[in-house]
Short mmCIF file of C-alpha atoms in Angstrom, two decimals:
data_model
loop_
_atom_site.label_atom_id
_atom_site.label_comp_id
_atom_site.label_asym_id
_atom_site.label_seq_id
_atom_site.Cartn_x
_atom_site.Cartn_y
_atom_site.Cartn_z
CA ALA P 1 -23.99 9.17 -10.17
CA GLN P 2 -20.70 8.10 -11.65
CA SER P 3 -17.37 9.34 -10.36
CA VAL P 4 -13.69 8.83 -11.09
CA THR P 5 -10.76 8.67 -8.69
CA GLN P 6 -7.14 9.04 -9.66
CA PRO P 7 -5.33 8.43 -6.39
CA ASP P 8 -1.91 9.62 -7.53
CA ILE P 9 -1.60 13.37 -7.97
CA HIS P 10 2.03 13.26 -9.08
CA ILE P 11 4.26 10.41 -10.26
CA THR P 12 7.95 10.56 -11.11
CA VAL P 13 9.69 7.84 -13.12
CA SER P 14 13.01 7.44 -14.86
CA GLU P 15 13.11 7.28 -18.62
CA GLY P 16 12.87 3.67 -19.73
CA ALA P 17 11.07 2.55 -16.59
CA SER P 18 7.60 1.03 -16.65
CA LEU P 19 4.56 3.06 -15.73
CA GLU P 20 1.16 2.39 -14.23
CA LEU P 21 -1.37 5.15 -13.57
CA ARG P 22 -4.34 4.19 -11.45
CA CYS P 23 -7.97 4.95 -12.13
CA ASN P 24 -10.99 3.77 -10.16
CA TYR P 25 -14.56 4.54 -11.09
CA SER P 26 -17.92 4.36 -9.43
CA TYR P 27 -20.86 3.32 -11.58
CA GLY P 28 -23.59 0.71 -11.29
CA ALA P 29 -22.99 -0.93 -14.64
CA THR P 30 -20.20 -1.10 -17.17
CA PRO P 31 -19.31 2.43 -18.20
CA TYR P 32 -17.39 3.77 -21.13
CA LEU P 33 -13.82 4.45 -20.00
CA PHE P 34 -11.22 6.77 -21.47
CA TRP P 35 -7.68 7.95 -20.88
CA TYR P 36 -6.67 11.40 -22.12
CA VAL P 37 -3.28 13.13 -22.04
CA GLN P 38 -2.79 16.88 -21.73
CA SER P 39 0.58 18.42 -22.47
CA PRO P 40 1.33 22.04 -21.50
CA GLY P 41 -0.36 24.38 -23.93
CA GLN P 42 -2.00 21.48 -25.75
CA GLY P 43 -5.54 20.25 -25.89
CA LEU P 44 -6.63 16.94 -24.44
CA GLN P 45 -5.71 13.99 -26.64
CA LEU P 46 -7.37 10.61 -26.44
CA LEU P 47 -4.94 7.78 -25.66
CA LEU P 48 -7.40 4.90 -25.59
CA LYS P 49 -10.95 3.93 -24.74
CA TYR P 50 -13.01 0.97 -23.58
CA PHE P 51 -16.70 0.49 -24.24
CA SER P 52 -17.09 -3.27 -24.75
CA GLY P 53 -15.26 -6.45 -25.71
CA ASP P 54 -11.67 -7.25 -24.88
CA THR P 55 -10.78 -5.82 -21.49
CA LEU P 56 -7.18 -5.11 -22.49
CA VAL P 57 -7.16 -2.06 -24.70
CA GLN P 58 -4.28 -0.83 -26.82
CA GLY P 59 -3.85 2.85 -27.48
CA ILE P 60 -1.55 5.32 -29.13
CA LYS P 61 2.04 6.04 -28.11
CA GLY P 62 2.53 2.52 -26.75
CA PHE P 63 -0.03 2.84 -23.95
CA GLU P 64 -2.46 0.15 -22.88
CA ALA P 65 -5.13 -0.12 -20.20
CA GLU P 66 -7.01 -2.98 -18.62
CA PHE P 67 -10.63 -2.85 -17.52
CA LYS P 68 -11.15 -4.87 -14.34
CA ARG P 69 -14.82 -4.99 -13.43
CA SER P 70 -14.21 -6.69 -10.08
CA GLN P 71 -11.94 -3.85 -8.98
CA SER P 72 -13.80 -1.03 -10.77
CA SER P 73 -10.47 -0.04 -12.25
CA PHE P 74 -9.05 1.03 -15.58
CA ASN P 75 -5.31 1.46 -15.02
CA LEU P 76 -3.06 2.86 -17.71
CA ARG P 77 0.27 1.18 -18.40
CA LYS P 78 3.33 1.64 -20.53
CA PRO P 79 6.31 -0.75 -20.46
CA SER P 80 8.99 1.86 -21.13
CA VAL P 81 8.45 5.57 -20.58
CA HIS P 82 9.97 8.22 -22.84
CA TRP P 83 10.81 11.78 -21.76
CA SER P 84 8.12 13.04 -24.13
CA ASP P 85 5.48 11.23 -22.05
CA ALA P 86 5.75 13.87 -19.34
CA ALA P 87 2.28 15.40 -19.15
CA GLU P 88 -0.98 15.35 -17.23
CA TYR P 89 -3.09 12.22 -17.62
CA PHE P 90 -6.83 12.13 -17.09
CA CYS P 91 -9.12 9.16 -16.72
CA ALA P 92 -12.74 9.72 -17.69
CA VAL P 93 -15.97 7.75 -17.47
CA GLY P 94 -19.12 8.01 -19.53
CA ALA P 95 -22.44 6.39 -18.73
CA PRO P 96 -24.03 4.47 -21.62
CA GLY P 97 -26.99 6.43 -22.94
CA THR P 98 -25.54 9.77 -21.95
CA ASP P 99 -22.97 11.95 -23.61
CA LYS P 100 -21.09 13.73 -20.89
CA LEU P 101 -17.75 12.56 -19.57
CA ILE P 102 -16.80 12.68 -15.91
CA PHE P 103 -13.09 13.28 -15.48
CA GLY P 104 -10.76 12.48 -12.63
CA THR P 105 -8.51 15.12 -11.13
CA GLY P 106 -5.53 13.95 -13.14
CA THR P 107 -2.06 12.54 -12.52
CA ARG P 108 0.96 14.61 -13.38
CA LEU P 109 3.77 12.48 -14.79
CA GLN P 110 7.34 13.67 -14.54
CA VAL P 111 10.09 11.76 -16.37
CA PHE P 112 13.74 11.98 -15.36
CA PRO P 113 16.50 11.19 -17.86
CA GLY Y 1 -10.39 22.82 -40.43
CA ALA Y 2 -8.11 20.21 -38.98
CA GLY Y 3 -9.36 20.33 -35.42
CA VAL Y 4 -11.52 22.12 -32.90
CA SER Y 5 -10.63 25.78 -32.59
CA GLN Y 6 -11.51 28.19 -29.81
CA THR Y 7 -11.31 31.94 -29.64
CA PRO Y 8 -10.01 33.88 -27.93
CA SER Y 9 -7.18 31.85 -26.48
CA ASN Y 10 -7.04 34.21 -23.51
CA LYS Y 11 -9.65 36.56 -22.11
CA VAL Y 12 -9.15 38.92 -19.20
CA THR Y 13 -12.20 40.72 -17.90
CA GLU Y 14 -13.40 42.57 -14.85
CA LYS Y 15 -15.85 41.27 -12.32
CA GLY Y 16 -19.40 41.97 -13.43
CA LYS Y 17 -18.66 42.09 -17.15
CA TYR Y 18 -20.18 39.93 -19.88
CA VAL Y 19 -18.02 37.57 -21.96
CA GLU Y 20 -18.51 35.34 -24.98
CA LEU Y 21 -16.32 32.38 -25.81
CA ARG Y 22 -16.44 30.83 -29.26
CA CYS Y 23 -15.96 27.26 -30.43
CA ASP Y 24 -15.56 26.02 -34.00
CA PRO Y 25 -15.99 22.24 -34.05
CA ILE Y 26 -14.62 19.81 -36.56
CA SER Y 27 -16.63 20.05 -39.77
CA GLY Y 28 -19.43 17.49 -39.88
CA HIS Y 29 -19.47 16.77 -36.16
CA THR Y 30 -23.01 16.87 -34.85
CA ALA Y 31 -22.13 16.73 -31.15
CA LEU Y 32 -20.50 19.62 -29.30
CA TYR Y 33 -19.52 19.84 -25.66
CA TRP Y 34 -18.36 22.54 -23.28
CA TYR Y 35 -16.24 21.75 -20.24
CA ARG Y 36 -14.59 23.93 -17.62
CA GLN Y 37 -11.19 23.13 -16.14
CA SER Y 38 -10.15 24.88 -12.98
CA LEU Y 39 -6.55 24.91 -11.83
CA GLY Y 40 -5.44 21.49 -10.64
CA GLN Y 41 -8.70 19.83 -11.61
CA GLY Y 42 -9.99 17.69 -14.41
CA PRO Y 43 -12.45 19.05 -16.96
CA GLU Y 44 -15.97 19.49 -15.62
CA PHE Y 45 -18.92 19.01 -17.97
CA LEU Y 46 -21.07 22.07 -18.64
CA ILE Y 47 -23.35 21.45 -21.62
CA TYR Y 48 -23.80 19.18 -24.63
CA PHE Y 49 -25.38 20.01 -27.99
CA GLN Y 50 -26.71 17.56 -30.53
CA GLY Y 51 -27.20 19.64 -33.64
CA THR Y 52 -28.70 22.97 -32.70
CA GLY Y 53 -30.32 21.87 -29.48
CA ALA Y 54 -28.89 21.62 -26.00
CA ALA Y 55 -29.42 17.96 -25.16
CA ASP Y 56 -27.94 18.17 -21.68
CA ASP Y 57 -27.23 21.41 -19.81
CA SER Y 58 -27.07 19.84 -16.38
CA GLY Y 59 -23.52 21.05 -15.80
CA LEU Y 60 -24.15 24.77 -16.16
CA PRO Y 61 -23.48 26.14 -12.67
CA ASN Y 62 -26.19 28.82 -12.65
CA ASP Y 63 -28.28 31.04 -14.89
CA ARG Y 64 -25.38 33.39 -15.59
CA PHE Y 65 -24.09 30.76 -18.00
CA PHE Y 66 -25.74 30.19 -21.36
CA ALA Y 67 -24.64 28.57 -24.60
CA VAL Y 68 -26.01 28.55 -28.13
CA ARG Y 69 -25.36 26.71 -31.36
CA PRO Y 70 -27.83 28.32 -33.76
CA GLU Y 71 -26.79 26.62 -37.00
CA GLY Y 72 -25.52 23.36 -35.60
CA SER Y 73 -21.89 24.26 -36.11
CA VAL Y 74 -20.21 27.12 -34.22
CA SER Y 75 -21.13 27.47 -30.56
CA THR Y 76 -20.84 30.41 -28.19
CA LEU Y 77 -20.65 30.14 -24.42
CA LYS Y 78 -21.94 33.28 -22.77
CA ILE Y 79 -21.25 34.31 -19.20
CA GLN Y 80 -23.07 37.23 -17.65
CA ARG Y 81 -22.00 39.23 -14.59
CA THR Y 82 -18.70 37.37 -14.37
CA GLU Y 83 -17.32 36.49 -10.96
CA ARG Y 84 -13.76 35.75 -9.88
CA GLY Y 85 -14.76 32.13 -9.38
CA ASP Y 86 -15.50 31.85 -13.09
CA SER Y 87 -11.77 32.06 -13.82
CA ALA Y 88 -10.80 28.79 -15.51
CA VAL Y 89 -9.94 27.26 -18.86
CA TYR Y 90 -13.06 26.65 -20.90
CA LEU Y 91 -12.73 23.66 -23.19
CA CYS Y 92 -14.82 22.80 -26.20
CA ALA Y 93 -14.99 19.36 -27.76
CA SER Y 94 -16.82 17.86 -30.69
CA SER Y 95 -17.62 14.34 -31.81
CA LEU Y 96 -19.13 12.84 -34.92
CA LEU Y 97 -22.35 11.48 -33.45
CA GLY Y 98 -22.12 11.63 -29.67
CA LEU Y 99 -21.60 8.82 -27.18
CA ALA Y 100 -25.27 8.00 -26.77
CA GLY Y 101 -25.64 7.37 -30.48
CA ALA Y 102 -22.27 5.80 -31.09
CA PRO Y 103 -20.64 4.01 -28.15
CA GLY Y 104 -16.98 4.86 -27.99
CA ASP Y 105 -17.41 7.95 -30.17
CA GLU Y 106 -14.31 10.07 -29.57
CA GLN Y 107 -14.53 13.62 -28.28
CA PHE Y 108 -11.90 15.86 -29.88
CA PHE Y 109 -10.89 18.76 -27.70
CA GLY Y 110 -9.86 22.27 -28.60
CA PRO Y 111 -6.95 24.11 -26.93
CA GLY Y 112 -9.29 26.03 -24.63
CA THR Y 113 -9.93 29.63 -23.68
CA ARG Y 114 -8.29 30.80 -20.48
CA LEU Y 115 -10.68 33.18 -18.76
CA THR Y 116 -9.38 35.43 -16.00
CA VAL Y 117 -11.83 37.54 -14.03
CA LEU Y 118 -10.14 40.33 -12.08
#
């Protein structure tokens, strides 16, 4: 069965600093991979997704993620964080041929001015 | 409608009571999902509908939980004999075709229903 690990529960960065949120998955083949963001009182919003092709994926709000098969990772990056990026970030994996997503436990991002 | 809507936004009930949570998906979306998010956790899959039928209900925790989608649009999640451990935010999502039919198909999430069982 597939699983997702987000090793960092809470990350604090200064505004303007770069960001990397880690995500590791467990699955026997290449899964579908997603990053979602959840702001307080808001629903989950898709930032980006990978299902095939180029392993570097561009998303909304200046985020990108890179699929590394050898490391079973799909880390989320942003070169310069804005205060509005403070939120909870979830990595999710889907197995091809199925429809359910398996989510990690999330990483809470705090941004200091 | 512009997005997925869920009602009520908050529901407080007493242990042992029956509750219904409603989800209105994006118009035209054939796939509908229910997830449960407990405090400090990521969403946990409950059930997936393709049209009117439950294609995967492997995430329903026990037989107190049941969901329907009779006309292939609105869905209702029903919980019988609620327990304190059922307290969570229940999320609904919809997608145009579903991942299995359309790799990379995006799931759009609603704002959730916060269920509190006293």
